[in-house]
PDB file of C-alpha atoms and ligand atoms in Angstrom:
ATOM      1  CA  MET A   1     -16.530   8.387 -15.251  1.00 60.00           C
ATOM      2  CA  ASN A   2     -19.834   9.366 -16.888  1.00 60.00           C
ATOM      3  CA  ALA A   3     -23.185   8.966 -15.149  1.00 58.00           C
ATOM      4  CA  LEU A   4     -24.260   5.973 -17.243  1.00 55.00           C
ATOM      5  CA  ALA A   5     -21.047   4.081 -16.483  1.00 61.00           C
ATOM      6  CA  HIS A   6     -21.545   4.806 -12.763  1.00 60.00           C
ATOM      7  CA  GLN A   7     -25.117   3.526 -12.891  1.00 61.00           C
ATOM      8  CA  ARG A   8     -24.109   0.326 -14.674  1.00 62.00           C
ATOM      9  CA  LEU A   9     -21.376  -0.421 -12.150  1.00 62.00           C
ATOM     10  CA  PHE A  10     -23.591   0.151  -9.120  1.00 57.00           C
ATOM     11  CA  GLU A  11     -26.562  -1.789 -10.456  1.00 56.00           C
ATOM     12  CA  ARG A  12     -24.370  -4.885 -10.332  1.00 51.00           C
ATOM     13  CA  THR A  13     -22.828  -4.473  -6.897  1.00 50.00           C
ATOM     14  CA  ALA A  14     -25.734  -5.699  -4.808  1.00 50.00           C
ATOM     15  CA  SER A  15     -24.842  -9.338  -5.364  1.00 57.00           C
ATOM     16  CA  ALA A  16     -21.382  -9.401  -6.889  1.00 84.00           C
ATOM     17  CA  LEU A  17     -18.518  -7.058  -7.572  1.00 90.00           C
ATOM     18  CA  PRO A  18     -18.164  -5.879 -11.170  1.00 93.00           C
ATOM     19  CA  PRO A  19     -15.192  -7.244 -13.133  1.00 96.00           C
ATOM     20  CA  ALA A  20     -11.954  -5.392 -12.387  1.00 97.00           C
ATOM     21  CA  GLU A  21     -11.332  -4.781 -16.087  1.00 97.00           C
ATOM     22  CA  GLU A  22     -14.642  -2.961 -16.425  1.00 97.00           C
ATOM     23  CA  ILE A  23     -13.963  -0.650 -13.464  1.00 97.00           C
ATOM     24  CA  ASP A  24     -10.411  -0.123 -14.676  1.00 98.00           C
ATOM     25  CA  ARG A  25     -11.699   1.026 -18.074  1.00 97.00           C
ATOM     26  CA  ALA A  26     -14.103   3.455 -16.396  1.00 97.00           C
ATOM     27  CA  LEU A  27     -11.469   4.854 -14.003  1.00 98.00           C
ATOM     28  CA  ARG A  28      -8.427   4.773 -16.248  1.00 95.00           C
ATOM     29  CA  ASP A  29      -8.073   8.566 -16.375  1.00 95.00           C
ATOM     30  CA  ALA A  30      -9.829   9.435 -13.109  1.00 98.00           C
ATOM     31  CA  ALA A  31      -8.296  11.548 -10.362  1.00 98.00           C
ATOM     32  CA  PRO A  32      -7.186   9.727  -7.179  1.00 98.00           C
ATOM     33  CA  ALA A  33     -10.075  11.086  -5.100  1.00 98.00           C
ATOM     34  CA  GLU A  34     -12.614   9.842  -7.649  1.00 98.00           C
ATOM     35  CA  ILE A  35     -10.982   6.404  -7.621  1.00 98.00           C
ATOM     36  CA  VAL A  36     -11.152   6.206  -3.816  1.00 98.00           C
ATOM     37  CA  ALA A  37     -14.758   7.445  -3.780  1.00 98.00           C
ATOM     38  CA  THR A  38     -15.759   4.946  -6.466  1.00 98.00           C
ATOM     39  CA  ALA A  39     -14.015   2.110  -4.607  1.00 98.00           C
ATOM     40  CA  LEU A  40     -16.012   3.036  -1.521  1.00 97.00           C
ATOM     41  CA  ARG A  41     -19.298   2.998  -3.428  1.00 96.00           C
ATOM     42  CA  ILE A  42     -18.622  -0.225  -5.328  1.00 96.00           C
ATOM     43  CA  VAL A  43     -17.141  -2.288  -2.488  1.00 96.00           C
ATOM     44  CA  GLY A  44     -19.164  -0.810   0.364  1.00 94.00           C
ATOM     45  CA  ARG A  45     -18.146   1.077   3.470  1.00 89.00           C
ATOM     46  CA  GLU A  46     -17.654  -2.040   5.646  1.00 94.00           C
ATOM     47  CA  HIS A  47     -15.642  -3.876   3.059  1.00 97.00           C
ATOM     48  CA  LEU A  48     -12.923  -1.466   1.929  1.00 98.00           C
ATOM     49  CA  ALA A  49      -9.465  -0.973   3.507  1.00 98.00           C
ATOM     50  CA  LEU A  50      -6.364   1.005   2.607  1.00 98.00           C
ATOM     51  CA  VAL A  51      -2.909  -0.516   3.098  1.00 98.00           C
ATOM     52  CA  SER A  52      -0.145   1.961   3.940  1.00 98.00           C
ATOM     53  CA  SER A  53       3.549   1.556   4.766  1.00 97.00           C
ATOM     54  CA  PHE A  54       3.662   5.071   6.261  1.00 98.00           C
ATOM     55  CA  GLY A  55       6.664   5.543   4.018  1.00 97.00           C
ATOM     56  CA  THR A  56       8.078   8.651   2.374  1.00 96.00           C
ATOM     57  CA  GLU A  57       5.118   9.326   0.039  1.00 96.00           C
ATOM     58  CA  SER A  58       2.325   7.743   2.072  1.00 98.00           C
ATOM     59  CA  ALA A  59       0.832  10.928   3.467  1.00 98.00           C
ATOM     60  CA  ALA A  60      -0.362  11.983   0.008  1.00 98.00           C
ATOM     61  CA  LEU A  61      -2.683   9.002  -0.478  1.00 98.00           C
ATOM     62  CA  LEU A  62      -3.788   9.151   3.156  1.00 98.00           C
ATOM     63  CA  LYS A  63      -4.705  12.805   2.621  1.00 98.00           C
ATOM     64  CA  VAL A  64      -6.752  11.920  -0.477  1.00 98.00           C
ATOM     65  CA  MET A  65      -8.452   9.147   1.494  1.00 98.00           C
ATOM     66  CA  THR A  66      -9.305  11.325   4.498  1.00 98.00           C
ATOM     67  CA  ASP A  67     -10.820  13.921   2.188  1.00 98.00           C
ATOM     68  CA  VAL A  68     -13.152  11.187   0.893  1.00 98.00           C
ATOM     69  CA  ASP A  69     -13.730   9.301   4.164  1.00 97.00           C
ATOM     70  CA  PRO A  70     -11.364   9.346   7.168  1.00 95.00           C
ATOM     71  CA  ALA A  71     -13.069   6.256   8.612  1.00 95.00           C
ATOM     72  CA  ILE A  72     -11.734   3.888   5.948  1.00 97.00           C
ATOM     73  CA  PRO A  73      -9.618   1.374   7.908  1.00 98.00           C
ATOM     74  CA  VAL A  74      -5.861   1.728   7.312  1.00 98.00           C
ATOM     75  CA  ILE A  75      -3.809  -1.456   7.593  1.00 98.00           C
ATOM     76  CA  PHE A  76      -0.147  -0.981   8.571  1.00 98.00           C
ATOM     77  CA  LEU A  77       2.245  -3.937   8.540  1.00 98.00           C
ATOM     78  CA  ASP A  78       4.492  -3.614  11.583  1.00 98.00           C
ATOM     79  CA  THR A  79       7.057  -6.246  10.599  1.00 98.00           C
ATOM     80  CA  GLY A  80       9.221  -5.932  13.680  1.00 98.00           C
ATOM     81  CA  TRP A  81      12.046  -4.570  11.541  1.00 98.00           C
ATOM     82  CA  LEU A  82      10.736  -1.045  10.905  1.00 98.00           C
ATOM     83  CA  PHE A  83      12.662   2.147  11.627  1.00 98.00           C
ATOM     84  CA  GLU A  84      11.597   3.975  14.775  1.00 98.00           C
ATOM     85  CA  GLU A  85      11.104   6.998  12.511  1.00 98.00           C
ATOM     86  CA  THR A  86       8.411   5.136  10.543  1.00 98.00           C
ATOM     87  CA  LEU A  87       6.519   4.223  13.721  1.00 98.00           C
ATOM     88  CA  ALA A  88       6.741   7.856  14.831  1.00 98.00           C
ATOM     89  CA  TYR A  89       5.583   9.025  11.385  1.00 98.00           C
ATOM     90  CA  ARG A  90       2.538   6.741  11.633  1.00 98.00           C
ATOM     91  CA  ASP A  91       1.597   8.407  14.909  1.00 98.00           C
ATOM     92  CA  THR A  92       2.250  11.889  13.495  1.00 98.00           C
ATOM     93  CA  LEU A  93      -0.019  11.245  10.502  1.00 98.00           C
ATOM     94  CA  ILE A  94      -2.757   9.737  12.669  1.00 98.00           C
ATOM     95  CA  ALA A  95      -2.824  13.022  14.592  1.00 98.00           C
ATOM     96  CA  THR A  96      -2.283  15.333  11.591  1.00 97.00           C
ATOM     97  CA  LEU A  97      -4.852  13.753   9.295  1.00 98.00           C
ATOM     98  CA  GLY A  98      -7.328  12.570  11.923  1.00 97.00           C
ATOM     99  CA  LEU A  99      -7.056   8.939  10.854  1.00 97.00           C
ATOM    100  CA  CYS A 100      -9.562   7.138  13.009  1.00 94.00           C
ATOM    101  CA  ASP A 101      -8.974   3.454  12.272  1.00 97.00           C
ATOM    102  CA  VAL A 102      -5.294   2.539  11.811  1.00 98.00           C
ATOM    103  CA  ARG A 103      -4.721  -1.165  12.387  1.00 98.00           C
ATOM    104  CA  SER A 104      -1.077  -2.052  13.097  1.00 98.00           C
ATOM    105  CA  ILE A 105      -0.706  -5.694  12.128  1.00 98.00           C
ATOM    106  CA  LYS A 106       2.141  -7.854  13.436  1.00 98.00           C
ATOM    107  CA  PRO A 107       3.468 -11.223  12.273  1.00 98.00           C
ATOM    108  CA  SER A 108       2.413 -14.363  14.102  1.00 98.00           C
ATOM    109  CA  GLU A 109       4.689 -14.940  17.124  1.00 98.00           C
ATOM    110  CA  ALA A 110       4.426 -18.691  16.650  1.00 98.00           C
ATOM    111  CA  THR A 111       5.555 -18.403  13.023  1.00 98.00           C
ATOM    112  CA  LEU A 112       8.447 -16.112  13.945  1.00 98.00           C
ATOM    113  CA  SER A 113       9.621 -18.534  16.649  1.00 98.00           C
ATOM    114  CA  ARG A 114       9.398 -21.462  14.278  1.00 98.00           C
ATOM    115  CA  GLU A 115      10.793 -19.953  11.075  1.00 98.00           C
ATOM    116  CA  ASP A 116      13.026 -17.084  12.190  1.00 98.00           C
ATOM    117  CA  PRO A 117      14.130 -17.664  15.797  1.00 98.00           C
ATOM    118  CA  ASP A 118      17.462 -15.849  15.250  1.00 98.00           C
ATOM    119  CA  ARG A 119      16.045 -12.920  13.213  1.00 98.00           C
ATOM    120  CA  GLU A 120      18.398 -13.604  10.348  1.00 98.00           C
ATOM    121  CA  LEU A 121      15.878 -14.716   7.742  1.00 98.00           C
ATOM    122  CA  TRP A 122      16.024 -11.276   6.043  1.00 97.00           C
ATOM    123  CA  PHE A 123      19.635 -12.181   5.119  1.00 97.00           C
ATOM    124  CA  SER A 124      19.391 -15.914   4.361  1.00 97.00           C
ATOM    125  CA  ASP A 125      15.981 -15.938   2.632  1.00 97.00           C
ATOM    126  CA  PRO A 126      14.357 -12.493   2.235  1.00 97.00           C
ATOM    127  CA  ASP A 127      11.396 -13.914   0.297  1.00 96.00           C
ATOM    128  CA  ALA A 128      10.549 -16.168   3.244  1.00 97.00           C
ATOM    129  CA  CYS A 129      11.088 -13.257   5.644  1.00 98.00           C
ATOM    130  CA  CYS A 130       8.658 -11.073   3.655  1.00 97.00           C
ATOM    131  CA  ARG A 131       6.194 -13.947   3.492  1.00 97.00           C
ATOM    132  CA  ILE A 132       5.968 -14.397   7.259  1.00 98.00           C
ATOM    133  CA  ARG A 133       6.266 -10.687   8.129  1.00 98.00           C
ATOM    134  CA  LYS A 134       4.192  -9.101   5.364  1.00 97.00           C
ATOM    135  CA  VAL A 135       2.321 -11.418   2.988  1.00 96.00           C
ATOM    136  CA  GLU A 136       0.736 -13.775   5.519  1.00 97.00           C
ATOM    137  CA  PRO A 137      -0.189 -11.056   8.059  1.00 98.00           C
ATOM    138  CA  LEU A 138      -1.757  -8.943   5.293  1.00 97.00           C
ATOM    139  CA  ALA A 139      -3.732 -11.905   3.959  1.00 96.00           C
ATOM    140  CA  ARG A 140      -5.147 -12.395   7.469  1.00 97.00           C
ATOM    141  CA  ALA A 141      -5.869  -8.688   7.909  1.00 98.00           C
ATOM    142  CA  LEU A 142      -7.690  -8.455   4.570  1.00 97.00           C
ATOM    143  CA  LYS A 143     -10.040 -11.363   5.284  1.00 97.00           C
ATOM    144  CA  PRO A 144     -13.008  -9.124   6.244  1.00 97.00           C
ATOM    145  CA  PHE A 145     -12.634  -6.907   3.158  1.00 97.00           C
ATOM    146  CA  ARG A 146     -13.784  -7.174  -0.455  1.00 97.00           C
ATOM    147  CA  GLY A 147     -11.475  -4.466  -1.760  1.00 98.00           C
ATOM    148  CA  TRP A 148      -8.243  -2.691  -0.850  1.00 98.00           C
ATOM    149  CA  ILE A 149      -6.454   0.478  -1.821  1.00 98.00           C
ATOM    150  CA  ASN A 150      -2.697   0.928  -2.046  1.00 97.00           C
ATOM    151  CA  GLY A 151      -0.281   3.672  -3.065  1.00 97.00           C
ATOM    152  CA  ARG A 152       1.891   2.191  -5.810  1.00 96.00           C
ATOM    153  CA  LYS A 153       2.883   4.463  -8.692  1.00 95.00           C
ATOM    154  CA  ARG A 154       3.863   3.594 -12.264  1.00 95.00           C
ATOM    155  CA  PHE A 155       6.820   5.980 -12.078  1.00 92.00           C
ATOM    156  CA  GLN A 156       8.377   3.646  -9.487  1.00 90.00           C
ATOM    157  CA  GLY A 157       9.251   1.396 -12.422  1.00 87.00           C
ATOM    158  CA  GLY A 158       9.849  -2.362 -12.454  1.00 88.00           C
ATOM    159  CA  LEU A 159       6.696  -4.444 -12.207  1.00 87.00           C
ATOM    160  CA  ARG A 160       4.772  -1.286 -11.264  1.00 92.00           C
ATOM    161  CA  ALA A 161       5.353   0.497 -14.570  1.00 92.00           C
ATOM    162  CA  ALA A 162       2.405  -1.160 -16.331  1.00 92.00           C
ATOM    163  CA  MET A 163      -0.090  -1.718 -13.512  1.00 95.00           C
ATOM    164  CA  PRO A 164      -3.757  -0.927 -14.085  1.00 97.00           C
ATOM    165  CA  VAL A 165      -5.812   1.422 -11.913  1.00 98.00           C
ATOM    166  CA  VAL A 166      -8.037  -1.462 -10.800  1.00 98.00           C
ATOM    167  CA  GLU A 167      -7.140  -5.139 -10.767  1.00 97.00           C
ATOM    168  CA  GLN A 168      -8.456  -8.417  -9.435  1.00 96.00           C
ATOM    169  CA  ASP A 169      -6.620  -9.771  -6.386  1.00 95.00           C
ATOM    170  CA  GLY A 170      -8.038 -13.194  -5.663  1.00 93.00           C
ATOM    171  CA  GLU A 171     -11.623 -12.618  -4.578  1.00 92.00           C
ATOM    172  CA  ARG A 172     -10.995  -8.915  -3.931  1.00 96.00           C
ATOM    173  CA  LEU A 173     -10.697  -5.781  -6.005  1.00 97.00           C
ATOM    174  CA  LYS A 174      -7.444  -3.878  -5.682  1.00 97.00           C
ATOM    175  CA  PHE A 175      -7.459  -0.141  -6.359  1.00 98.00           C
ATOM    176  CA  ASN A 176      -4.299   1.764  -7.327  1.00 98.00           C
ATOM    177  CA  PRO A 177      -5.449   5.426  -7.209  1.00 98.00           C
ATOM    178  CA  PHE A 178      -1.893   6.738  -7.664  1.00 98.00           C
ATOM    179  CA  ALA A 179      -1.033   4.555 -10.666  1.00 98.00           C
ATOM    180  CA  ASN A 180      -1.071   7.605 -12.963  1.00 96.00           C
ATOM    181  CA  VAL A 181       0.263  10.127 -10.479  1.00 97.00           C
ATOM    182  CA  SER A 182       3.696  11.730 -10.951  1.00 96.00           C
ATOM    183  CA  ARG A 183       6.254  12.523  -8.255  1.00 94.00           C
ATOM    184  CA  GLN A 184       5.545  16.222  -8.851  1.00 96.00           C
ATOM    185  CA  GLN A 185       1.835  15.696  -8.187  1.00 97.00           C
ATOM    186  CA  ILE A 186       2.655  13.939  -4.914  1.00 97.00           C
ATOM    187  CA  GLU A 187       4.906  16.817  -3.909  1.00 97.00           C
ATOM    188  CA  ALA A 188       2.065  19.196  -4.768  1.00 98.00           C
ATOM    189  CA  ILE A 189      -0.335  17.302  -2.475  1.00 98.00           C
ATOM    190  CA  TYR A 190       2.225  17.518   0.351  1.00 98.00           C
ATOM    191  CA  ALA A 191       2.711  21.240  -0.237  1.00 98.00           C
ATOM    192  CA  ALA A 192      -0.983  22.112  -0.591  1.00 98.00           C
ATOM    193  CA  ALA A 193      -1.925  20.289   2.619  1.00 98.00           C
ATOM    194  CA  ASN A 194       1.288  21.195   4.468  1.00 98.00           C
ATOM    195  CA  LEU A 195       1.880  17.509   5.183  1.00 98.00           C
ATOM    196  CA  PRO A 196       4.895  16.625   7.343  1.00 98.00           C
ATOM    197  CA  PRO A 197       7.657  14.685   5.565  1.00 98.00           C
ATOM    198  CA  HIS A 198       8.853  11.263   6.706  1.00 98.00           C
ATOM    199  CA  PRO A 199      11.762  11.921   9.116  1.00 97.00           C
ATOM    200  CA  LEU A 200      14.132   9.853   6.953  1.00 97.00           C
ATOM    201  CA  ALA A 201      13.372  11.689   3.696  1.00 95.00           C
ATOM    202  CA  ALA A 202      15.811  14.467   4.567  1.00 95.00           C
ATOM    203  CA  LYS A 203      18.503  11.857   5.274  1.00 95.00           C
ATOM    204  CA  GLY A 204      18.545  10.511   1.724  1.00 94.00           C
ATOM    205  CA  PHE A 205      15.942   7.768   1.888  1.00 94.00           C
ATOM    206  CA  LEU A 206      13.595   8.044  -1.110  1.00 92.00           C
ATOM    207  CA  SER A 207      11.796   4.844  -0.175  1.00 92.00           C
ATOM    208  CA  VAL A 208      11.630   3.358   3.319  1.00 96.00           C
ATOM    209  CA  GLY A 209      10.857  -0.243   4.265  1.00 96.00           C
ATOM    210  CA  CYS A 210      12.433  -2.526   6.853  1.00 97.00           C
ATOM    211  CA  MET A 211      15.789  -1.503   8.359  1.00 97.00           C
ATOM    212  CA  PRO A 212      17.933  -4.408   7.119  1.00 96.00           C
ATOM    213  CA  CYS A 213      16.602  -4.076   3.564  1.00 96.00           C
ATOM    214  CA  THR A 214      16.609  -0.286   3.101  1.00 95.00           C
ATOM    215  CA  SER A 215      19.518   1.962   2.119  1.00 94.00           C
ATOM    216  CA  ARG A 216      19.910   5.554   1.035  1.00 96.00           C
ATOM    217  CA  THR A 217      19.306   6.480  -2.608  1.00 93.00           C
ATOM    218  CA  SER A 218      21.423   8.832  -4.675  1.00 92.00           C
ATOM    219  CA  PRO A 219      19.678  11.498  -6.806  1.00 84.00           C
ATOM    220  CA  ASP A 220      20.377   9.681 -10.092  1.00 89.00           C
ATOM    221  CA  GLU A 221      18.826   6.407  -8.912  1.00 90.00           C
ATOM    222  CA  GLU A 222      15.233   5.185  -9.189  1.00 87.00           C
ATOM    223  CA  THR A 223      12.991   5.730  -6.173  1.00 85.00           C
ATOM    224  CA  ARG A 224      13.168   2.159  -4.940  1.00 89.00           C
ATOM    225  CA  ALA A 225      16.850   1.500  -5.712  1.00 91.00           C
ATOM    226  CA  GLY A 226      17.633   1.455  -1.997  1.00 91.00           C
ATOM    227  CA  ARG A 227      15.311  -1.469  -1.312  1.00 92.00           C
ATOM    228  CA  TRP A 228      16.988  -4.911  -1.120  1.00 89.00           C
ATOM    229  CA  ARG A 229      20.093  -3.328  -2.612  1.00 93.00           C
ATOM    230  CA  GLY A 230      22.438  -5.819  -4.246  1.00 91.00           C
ATOM    231  CA  ARG A 231      19.747  -8.476  -4.584  1.00 94.00           C
ATOM    232  CA  PRO A 232      17.438  -9.353  -7.482  1.00 91.00           C
ATOM    233  CA  LYS A 233      14.407  -8.840  -5.205  1.00 91.00           C
ATOM    234  CA  THR A 234      12.324  -5.729  -5.959  1.00 91.00           C
ATOM    235  CA  GLU A 235       8.954  -6.514  -4.311  1.00 86.00           C
ATOM    236  CA  CYS A 236       8.053  -7.917  -0.903  1.00 89.00           C
ATOM    237  CA  GLY A 237       5.278 -10.066  -2.301  1.00 86.00           C
ATOM    238  CA  ILE A 238       2.093  -8.340  -1.144  1.00 88.00           C
ATOM    239  CA  HIS A 239       1.597  -7.064  -4.695  1.00 90.00           C
ATOM    240  CA  THR A 240       2.847 -10.136  -6.545  1.00 87.00           C
ATOM    241  CA  VAL A 241       1.129 -12.878  -4.535  1.00 81.00           C
ATOM    242  CA  LYS A 242      -2.663 -13.062  -4.768  1.00 76.00           C
ATOM    243  CA  MET A 243      -4.191 -12.503  -1.329  1.00 73.00           C
ATOM    244  CA  ALA A 244      -6.290 -15.557  -0.426  1.00 67.00           C
TER     245      ALA A 244
HETATM  246 FE1  LIG B 301      12.226  -9.199   6.126  1.00 63.90          FE
HETATM  247 FE2  LIG B 301      13.517  -7.356   4.701  1.00 63.90          FE
HETATM  248 FE3  LIG B 301      11.133  -8.331   3.886  1.00 63.90          FE
HETATM  249 FE4  LIG B 301      11.307  -6.707   5.990  1.00 63.90          FE
HETATM  250  S1  LIG B 301      11.746  -6.180   3.828  1.00 63.90           S
HETATM  251  S2  LIG B 301      10.085  -8.531   5.861  1.00 63.90           S
HETATM  252  S3  LIG B 301      13.249  -7.406   6.933  1.00 63.90           S
HETATM  253  S4  LIG B 301      13.114  -9.420   4.030  1.00 63.90           S
END
């Protein structure tokens, strides 16, 4: 982004956030670190969070973030159905990267008791299961923030193939610093920083979510083919439902 574009964006942030389309135009070809740094400046230090699944590629974005500011809060949705390996990987990355504000968010116990007392909702109605375990808890967790960062990539395909770098998400700005990043670039970040892999990556899981809805992926499949296998569902909802 050139200096004049920077100045114009920041002159307007005192009272209101600039339009997402304008920031997206300015950051369309920017490197991930510049996108994170710009998000921090536009939204403000107290009002920006990063949402991470601590999945197979998550360490790359967390590394970029810590290089910019390790104090950015990291929101982690602990659905109650995660692999033990993912919980261990979260703790490994907290120690490895020096993450200082990871917030593990759980679903409401009252909602679970009311809507999924037998823990079978993932099978009978996965959209409802994702709503009570991911979408609603994230909406609550994001209430204090005016902007959030996430790690989706266009190469993951589906609805992600055409996403912008910056978009409006209800009243918030949503930053996608890895929108343009390739799998090879992510591997390069892991290699350069000697980042530990997710424990399930070596066991054939290219993408890791909740246990009942995650399966191994063969080399000729897309990254997220193992998620909700055999169902039309491809997204949990946190990126398709506007956060209130
Ligand atoms: Fe439930 Fe599966 Fe969604 Fe996890 S990914 S919240 S288990 S439906």
